[in-house]
Tab-separated table of N, CA and C in Angstrom:
chain	number	residue	atom	x	y	z
A	1	MET	N	6.406	-34.075	7.388
A	1	MET	CA	7.518	-33.621	6.644
A	1	MET	C	7.075	-32.222	6.127
A	2	LYS	N	7.884	-31.110	6.223
A	2	LYS	CA	7.513	-29.859	5.948
A	2	LYS	C	7.173	-29.613	4.505
A	3	MET	N	7.814	-30.252	3.565
A	3	MET	CA	7.523	-30.093	2.188
A	3	MET	C	6.125	-30.685	1.776
A	4	SER	N	5.609	-31.657	2.501
A	4	SER	CA	4.436	-32.378	1.964
A	4	SER	C	3.356	-32.226	3.019
A	5	ASP	N	3.490	-31.304	3.977
A	5	ASP	CA	2.398	-31.150	5.004
A	5	ASP	C	1.125	-30.811	4.351
A	6	LYS	N	-0.020	-31.414	4.791
A	6	LYS	CA	-1.442	-31.100	4.194
A	6	LYS	C	-1.656	-29.673	4.300
A	7	LEU	N	-1.346	-28.949	5.430
A	7	LEU	CA	-1.611	-27.614	5.584
A	7	LEU	C	-0.592	-26.739	4.902
A	8	ARG	N	-1.000	-25.899	3.968
A	8	ARG	CA	-0.189	-25.154	3.127
A	8	ARG	C	0.611	-24.204	4.051
A	9	LEU	N	0.150	-23.681	5.040
A	9	LEU	CA	0.958	-22.785	5.989
A	9	LEU	C	2.055	-23.388	6.702
A	10	ASN	N	2.012	-24.774	6.738
A	10	ASN	CA	2.954	-25.562	7.497
A	10	ASN	C	4.265	-25.823	6.456
A	11	ARG	N	3.980	-25.711	5.273
A	11	ARG	CA	4.905	-26.172	4.258
A	11	ARG	C	5.969	-24.813	3.885
A	12	TYR	N	7.081	-25.251	3.209
A	12	TYR	CA	7.978	-24.076	2.890
A	12	TYR	C	7.172	-23.235	1.942
A	13	SER	N	7.368	-21.925	1.976
A	13	SER	CA	6.610	-21.005	1.133
A	13	SER	C	7.288	-20.650	-0.193
A	14	ASN	N	8.540	-21.005	-0.348
A	14	ASN	CA	9.333	-20.735	-1.484
A	14	ASN	C	10.531	-21.382	-1.586
A	15	ILE	N	11.253	-21.478	-2.720
A	15	ILE	CA	12.493	-22.211	-2.885
A	15	ILE	C	13.523	-21.658	-2.041
A	16	GLU	N	13.586	-20.383	-1.750
A	16	GLU	CA	14.622	-19.780	-0.922
A	16	GLU	C	14.576	-20.390	0.644
A	17	ALA	N	13.258	-20.649	1.174
A	17	ALA	CA	13.180	-21.325	2.402
A	17	ALA	C	13.623	-22.685	2.408
A	18	VAL	N	13.530	-23.434	1.368
A	18	VAL	CA	13.940	-24.897	1.235
A	18	VAL	C	15.493	-24.706	1.209
A	19	ILE	N	16.135	-23.863	0.394
A	19	ILE	CA	17.681	-23.746	0.260
A	19	ILE	C	18.296	-23.344	1.684
A	20	GLU	N	17.462	-22.469	2.391
A	20	GLU	CA	17.942	-21.983	3.769
A	20	GLU	C	17.920	-23.045	4.773
A	21	ALA	N	16.913	-23.950	4.605
A	21	ALA	CA	16.712	-25.167	5.518
A	21	ALA	C	17.911	-26.201	5.273
A	22	VAL	N	18.168	-26.406	3.994
A	22	VAL	CA	19.372	-27.306	3.735
A	22	VAL	C	20.598	-26.787	4.123
A	23	GLU	N	20.919	-25.409	3.853
A	23	GLU	CA	22.152	-24.877	4.345
A	23	GLU	C	22.356	-24.800	5.791
A	24	ASN	N	21.274	-24.707	6.560
A	24	ASN	CA	21.322	-24.663	7.916
A	24	ASN	C	21.046	-25.898	8.698
A	25	LYS	N	21.058	-26.947	7.873
A	25	LYS	CA	20.740	-28.313	8.515
A	25	LYS	C	21.568	-28.440	9.667
A	26	GLY	N	20.979	-28.710	11.005
A	26	GLY	CA	21.888	-29.097	12.203
A	26	GLY	C	22.006	-27.886	13.007
A	27	ARG	N	21.673	-26.782	12.441
A	27	ARG	CA	21.769	-25.469	13.308
A	27	ARG	C	20.362	-25.086	13.683
A	28	THR	N	20.275	-24.480	14.898
A	28	THR	CA	18.915	-23.854	15.318
A	28	THR	C	18.534	-22.785	14.481
A	29	LEU	N	17.371	-22.760	13.909
A	29	LEU	CA	16.883	-21.760	13.028
A	29	LEU	C	16.033	-20.792	13.827
A	30	ARG	N	16.121	-19.499	13.615
A	30	ARG	CA	15.223	-18.625	14.304
A	30	ARG	C	13.984	-18.583	13.410
A	31	LYS	N	12.773	-18.492	14.174
A	31	LYS	CA	11.657	-18.368	13.380
A	31	LYS	C	11.441	-16.970	12.718
A	32	LYS	N	10.976	-16.873	11.575
A	32	LYS	CA	10.795	-15.773	10.875
A	32	LYS	C	9.311	-15.317	11.159
A	33	LYS	N	8.986	-14.128	11.412
A	33	LYS	CA	7.695	-13.498	11.625
A	33	LYS	C	7.124	-12.762	10.504
A	34	ASN	N	7.764	-13.022	9.328
A	34	ASN	CA	7.232	-12.344	8.079
A	34	ASN	C	5.856	-13.030	7.697
A	35	ILE	N	5.187	-12.180	6.811
A	35	ILE	CA	3.935	-12.870	6.412
A	35	ILE	C	4.506	-13.528	5.144
A	36	GLU	N	3.578	-14.497	4.663
A	36	GLU	CA	4.038	-15.412	3.451
A	36	GLU	C	4.332	-14.498	2.270
A	37	ARG	N	3.593	-13.612	1.895
A	37	ARG	CA	3.891	-12.894	0.616
A	37	ARG	C	3.277	-11.615	0.938
A	38	VAL	N	4.146	-10.554	0.436
A	38	VAL	CA	3.693	-9.197	0.544
A	38	VAL	C	3.103	-8.727	-0.882
A	39	LEU	N	1.928	-8.131	-0.670
A	39	LEU	CA	1.254	-7.633	-1.831
A	39	LEU	C	1.712	-6.251	-1.996
A	40	TYR	N	2.306	-5.722	-3.231
A	40	TYR	CA	2.879	-4.582	-3.333
A	40	TYR	C	2.005	-3.427	-3.902
A	41	SER	N	0.750	-3.823	-4.231
A	41	SER	CA	-0.168	-2.737	-4.640
A	41	SER	C	-1.260	-2.659	-3.782
A	42	ASP	N	-1.827	-1.516	-3.559
A	42	ASP	CA	-2.949	-1.242	-2.695
A	42	ASP	C	-4.154	-1.908	-3.272
A	43	PHE	N	-5.042	-2.353	-2.435
A	43	PHE	CA	-6.373	-3.078	-2.925
A	43	PHE	C	-7.402	-1.941	-2.864
A	44	ILE	N	-7.834	-1.571	-4.092
A	44	ILE	CA	-8.807	-0.526	-4.117
A	44	ILE	C	-10.143	-1.018	-4.880
A	45	GLY	N	-11.198	-0.665	-4.177
A	45	GLY	CA	-12.494	-1.033	-4.645
A	45	GLY	C	-12.790	-2.531	-4.367
A	46	ARG	N	-13.928	-3.043	-4.905
A	46	ARG	CA	-14.276	-4.384	-4.563
A	46	ARG	C	-14.514	-4.846	-3.328
A	47	LYS	N	-14.918	-3.767	-2.312
A	47	LYS	CA	-15.180	-4.069	-0.866
A	47	LYS	C	-16.321	-5.042	-0.774
A	48	GLU	N	-17.313	-4.882	-1.715
A	48	GLU	CA	-18.462	-5.762	-1.508
A	48	GLU	C	-18.028	-7.173	-1.852
A	49	TYR	N	-17.125	-7.417	-2.740
A	49	TYR	CA	-16.731	-8.818	-2.936
A	49	TYR	C	-15.944	-9.400	-1.782
A	50	LEU	N	-15.144	-8.500	-1.028
A	50	LEU	CA	-14.487	-9.065	0.110
A	50	LEU	C	-15.523	-9.338	1.205
A	51	GLU	N	-16.528	-8.504	1.367
A	51	GLU	CA	-17.544	-8.778	2.254
A	51	GLU	C	-18.262	-10.155	2.027
A	52	ILE	N	-18.543	-10.310	0.716
A	52	ILE	CA	-19.207	-11.737	0.422
A	52	ILE	C	-18.289	-12.851	0.807
A	53	ALA	N	-17.081	-12.726	0.317
A	53	ALA	CA	-16.055	-13.782	0.737
A	53	ALA	C	-16.028	-14.066	2.225
A	54	PHE	N	-15.969	-12.998	3.053
A	54	PHE	CA	-15.811	-13.199	4.504
A	54	PHE	C	-17.007	-13.529	5.165
A	55	ASN	N	-18.254	-13.146	4.558
A	55	ASN	CA	-19.610	-13.744	5.192
A	55	ASN	C	-19.636	-15.137	4.776
A	56	LEU	N	-19.190	-15.736	3.679
A	56	LEU	CA	-19.142	-17.109	3.429
A	56	LEU	C	-18.172	-17.868	4.399
A	57	LEU	N	-17.061	-17.198	4.619
A	57	LEU	CA	-16.171	-17.794	5.714
A	57	LEU	C	-16.789	-17.977	7.007
A	58	LYS	N	-17.435	-16.943	7.306
A	58	LYS	CA	-18.259	-17.055	8.673
A	58	LYS	C	-19.253	-18.042	8.665
A	59	LYS	N	-19.945	-18.278	7.536
A	59	LYS	CA	-20.977	-19.389	7.485
A	59	LYS	C	-20.227	-20.764	7.547
A	60	SER	N	-19.072	-20.822	6.932
A	60	SER	CA	-18.382	-22.148	6.975
A	60	SER	C	-18.001	-22.469	8.472
A	61	SER	N	-17.719	-21.679	9.205
A	61	SER	CA	-17.186	-22.004	10.614
A	61	SER	C	-18.377	-22.411	11.468
A	62	THR	N	-19.705	-22.150	10.945
A	62	THR	CA	-20.785	-22.668	11.730
A	62	THR	C	-21.239	-24.023	11.014
A	63	GLY	N	-20.509	-24.625	10.137
A	63	GLY	CA	-20.865	-25.948	9.528
A	63	GLY	C	-21.576	-25.732	8.282
A	64	ASN	N	-21.786	-24.486	7.793
A	64	ASN	CA	-22.348	-24.259	6.431
A	64	ASN	C	-21.324	-23.961	5.437
A	65	GLY	N	-20.438	-24.718	5.082
A	65	GLY	CA	-19.296	-24.565	4.237
A	65	GLY	C	-19.899	-24.247	2.718
A	66	GLN	N	-19.149	-23.427	2.036
A	66	GLN	CA	-19.585	-23.098	0.697
A	66	GLN	C	-18.428	-22.966	-0.024
A	67	ILE	N	-18.571	-22.914	-1.498
A	67	ILE	CA	-17.513	-22.753	-2.395
A	67	ILE	C	-17.595	-21.292	-3.043
A	68	LEU	N	-16.622	-20.608	-3.098
A	68	LEU	CA	-16.586	-19.292	-3.727
A	68	LEU	C	-16.179	-19.267	-5.164
A	69	LEU	N	-16.948	-19.043	-6.075
A	69	LEU	CA	-16.547	-19.216	-7.413
A	69	LEU	C	-16.277	-17.737	-7.954
A	70	VAL	N	-14.971	-17.496	-8.556
A	70	VAL	CA	-14.811	-16.206	-9.013
A	70	VAL	C	-14.572	-16.458	-10.496
A	71	GLU	N	-15.199	-15.634	-11.279
A	71	GLU	CA	-15.054	-15.895	-12.734
A	71	GLU	C	-15.240	-14.506	-13.405
A	72	GLY	N	-14.687	-14.375	-14.597
A	72	GLY	CA	-14.728	-13.168	-15.386
A	72	GLY	C	-13.678	-13.081	-16.487
A	73	ILE	N	-13.742	-11.930	-17.307
A	73	ILE	CA	-12.870	-11.937	-18.489
A	73	ILE	C	-11.585	-11.509	-18.005
A	74	THR	N	-10.511	-11.737	-18.957
A	74	THR	CA	-9.183	-11.553	-18.602
A	74	THR	C	-8.926	-10.142	-18.175
A	75	GLY	N	-8.052	-9.885	-17.234
A	75	GLY	CA	-7.537	-8.664	-16.709
A	75	GLY	C	-8.502	-7.826	-15.749
A	76	ILE	N	-9.640	-8.545	-15.300
A	76	ILE	CA	-10.610	-7.720	-14.516
A	76	ILE	C	-10.236	-7.737	-13.071
A	77	GLY	N	-9.231	-8.575	-12.668
A	77	GLY	CA	-8.770	-8.446	-11.265
A	77	GLY	C	-9.116	-9.730	-10.385
A	78	LYS	N	-9.473	-10.800	-11.024
A	78	LYS	CA	-9.870	-12.006	-10.267
A	78	LYS	C	-8.820	-12.524	-9.367
A	79	THR	N	-7.558	-12.779	-9.954
A	79	THR	CA	-6.479	-13.092	-9.181
A	79	THR	C	-6.076	-12.140	-8.111
A	80	ARG	N	-6.171	-10.852	-8.331
A	80	ARG	CA	-5.869	-9.979	-7.371
A	80	ARG	C	-6.698	-9.961	-6.196
A	81	LEU	N	-7.991	-10.149	-6.505
A	81	LEU	CA	-9.006	-10.297	-5.454
A	81	LEU	C	-8.845	-11.682	-4.563
A	82	LEU	N	-8.442	-12.744	-5.212
A	82	LEU	CA	-8.135	-13.894	-4.509
A	82	LEU	C	-6.941	-13.719	-3.677
A	83	LYS	N	-5.865	-13.105	-4.157
A	83	LYS	CA	-4.582	-12.845	-3.486
A	83	LYS	C	-4.870	-11.894	-2.140
A	84	GLU	N	-5.867	-10.996	-2.412
A	84	GLU	CA	-6.070	-10.114	-1.122
A	84	GLU	C	-6.890	-10.948	-0.079
A	85	ILE	N	-7.830	-11.866	-0.535
A	85	ILE	CA	-8.502	-12.679	0.330
A	85	ILE	C	-7.444	-13.678	1.100
A	86	GLU	N	-6.519	-14.197	0.262
A	86	GLU	CA	-5.616	-15.065	0.831
A	86	GLU	C	-4.679	-14.374	1.768
A	87	TYR	N	-4.271	-13.239	1.580
A	87	TYR	CA	-3.432	-12.414	2.324
A	87	TYR	C	-4.201	-12.195	3.722
A	88	ARG	N	-5.353	-11.656	3.747
A	88	ARG	CA	-6.135	-11.309	4.898
A	88	ARG	C	-6.445	-12.597	5.818
A	89	LEU	N	-6.745	-13.610	5.195
A	89	LEU	CA	-6.952	-14.883	5.883
A	89	LEU	C	-5.479	-15.414	6.438
A	90	PHE	N	-4.454	-15.246	5.769
A	90	PHE	CA	-3.088	-15.605	6.167
A	90	PHE	C	-2.762	-14.882	7.610
A	91	LEU	N	-3.069	-13.480	7.535
A	91	LEU	CA	-2.785	-12.785	8.754
A	91	LEU	C	-3.689	-13.264	9.879
A	92	GLU	N	-4.724	-13.922	9.531
A	92	GLU	CA	-5.527	-14.395	10.760
A	92	GLU	C	-5.215	-15.885	11.146
A	93	GLY	N	-4.203	-16.334	10.246
A	93	GLY	CA	-3.807	-17.625	10.494
A	93	GLY	C	-4.645	-18.948	9.979
A	94	LYS	N	-5.382	-18.327	8.921
A	94	LYS	CA	-6.254	-19.251	8.230
A	94	LYS	C	-5.683	-19.837	6.943
A	95	ASP	N	-6.063	-20.920	6.385
A	95	ASP	CA	-5.634	-21.421	5.138
A	95	ASP	C	-6.661	-21.339	4.140
A	96	ILE	N	-6.347	-21.029	2.853
A	96	ILE	CA	-7.267	-20.993	1.823
A	96	ILE	C	-6.759	-21.812	0.660
A	97	GLN	N	-7.699	-22.361	-0.243
A	97	GLN	CA	-7.295	-23.158	-1.411
A	97	GLN	C	-8.154	-22.639	-2.488
A	98	TYR	N	-7.310	-22.503	-3.690
A	98	TYR	CA	-8.167	-22.234	-4.891
A	98	TYR	C	-7.475	-22.872	-5.999
A	99	ILE	N	-8.205	-22.945	-7.127
A	99	ILE	CA	-7.603	-23.523	-8.373
A	99	ILE	C	-8.067	-22.652	-9.529
A	100	ARG	N	-7.325	-22.763	-10.577
A	100	ARG	CA	-7.780	-22.036	-11.816
A	100	ARG	C	-8.333	-23.061	-12.767
A	101	ILE	N	-9.455	-22.619	-13.396
A	101	ILE	CA	-10.161	-23.650	-14.297
A	101	ILE	C	-10.105	-23.083	-15.768
A	102	SER	N	-9.773	-23.747	-16.654
A	102	SER	CA	-9.833	-23.310	-18.052
A	102	SER	C	-11.129	-23.523	-18.649
A	103	ASP	N	-11.486	-22.796	-19.689
A	103	ASP	CA	-12.866	-23.013	-20.335
A	103	ASP	C	-13.157	-24.458	-20.637
A	104	LYS	N	-12.181	-25.307	-21.210
A	104	LYS	CA	-12.487	-26.724	-21.404
A	104	LYS	C	-12.768	-27.425	-20.228
A	105	GLU	N	-12.087	-27.034	-18.987
A	105	GLU	CA	-12.282	-27.838	-17.884
A	105	GLU	C	-13.664	-27.646	-17.140
A	106	LYS	N	-14.352	-26.634	-17.537
A	106	LYS	CA	-15.659	-26.329	-17.056
A	106	LYS	C	-16.711	-27.416	-17.331
A	107	GLN	N	-16.444	-28.055	-18.308
A	107	GLN	CA	-17.440	-29.067	-18.923
A	107	GLN	C	-17.654	-30.257	-17.852
A	108	GLY	N	-16.633	-30.692	-17.457
A	108	GLY	CA	-16.672	-32.001	-16.438
A	108	GLY	C	-16.467	-31.591	-15.072
A	109	PHE	N	-16.254	-32.484	-14.219
A	109	PHE	CA	-15.916	-32.232	-12.814
A	109	PHE	C	-14.571	-32.473	-12.292
A	110	ASP	N	-13.580	-32.537	-13.386
A	110	ASP	CA	-12.139	-32.765	-12.996
A	110	ASP	C	-11.735	-31.618	-12.073
A	111	TRP	N	-12.226	-30.334	-12.235
A	111	TRP	CA	-11.712	-29.243	-11.476
A	111	TRP	C	-12.140	-29.355	-9.969
A	112	LEU	N	-13.303	-30.020	-9.758
A	112	LEU	CA	-13.764	-30.426	-8.440
A	112	LEU	C	-12.924	-31.415	-7.685
A	113	MET	N	-12.558	-32.447	-8.452
A	113	MET	CA	-11.691	-33.477	-7.930
A	113	MET	C	-10.288	-32.898	-7.518
A	114	ARG	N	-9.749	-31.952	-8.374
A	114	ARG	CA	-8.522	-31.251	-8.102
A	114	ARG	C	-8.623	-30.411	-6.817
A	115	LEU	N	-9.719	-29.827	-6.588
A	115	LEU	CA	-10.035	-28.873	-5.564
A	115	LEU	C	-10.070	-29.808	-4.300
A	116	LEU	N	-10.774	-30.946	-4.309
A	116	LEU	CA	-10.907	-31.753	-3.095
A	116	LEU	C	-9.721	-32.415	-2.817
A	117	GLU	N	-8.744	-32.678	-3.693
A	117	GLU	CA	-7.460	-33.201	-3.610
A	117	GLU	C	-6.648	-32.237	-2.682
A	118	ARG	N	-6.661	-31.014	-3.127
A	118	ARG	CA	-5.916	-29.910	-2.422
A	118	ARG	C	-6.423	-29.787	-1.005
A	119	ILE	N	-7.587	-29.879	-0.814
A	119	ILE	CA	-8.167	-29.734	0.594
A	119	ILE	C	-7.731	-30.827	1.487
A	120	GLY	N	-7.663	-32.062	0.813
A	120	GLY	CA	-7.243	-33.188	1.632
A	120	GLY	C	-8.337	-33.863	2.083
């Protein structure tokens, strides 16, 4: 089922896609060739962080999977970095999973369980 598919790329990307599917039920839908989400700001700097992320990805494809942990103070660009990585991987047809962890969640391993559940 498209709403609960294990691979995020196979699911509906937003509520508009769900509404469109319901409205067009029974009709043949044309496939959209749009990217999942357009990033409206240029990605400037942090080239070294992108290289680290993509080097980890290369290692994971050879059976040496790793977790990339991104942390820092508010407003430093963590989410923007992750969105850029997600965008570039999406263009390559790959799936990426990440979670947000609050300070109090860092103490236990609940965050790890949530991540493993997302991965499937």
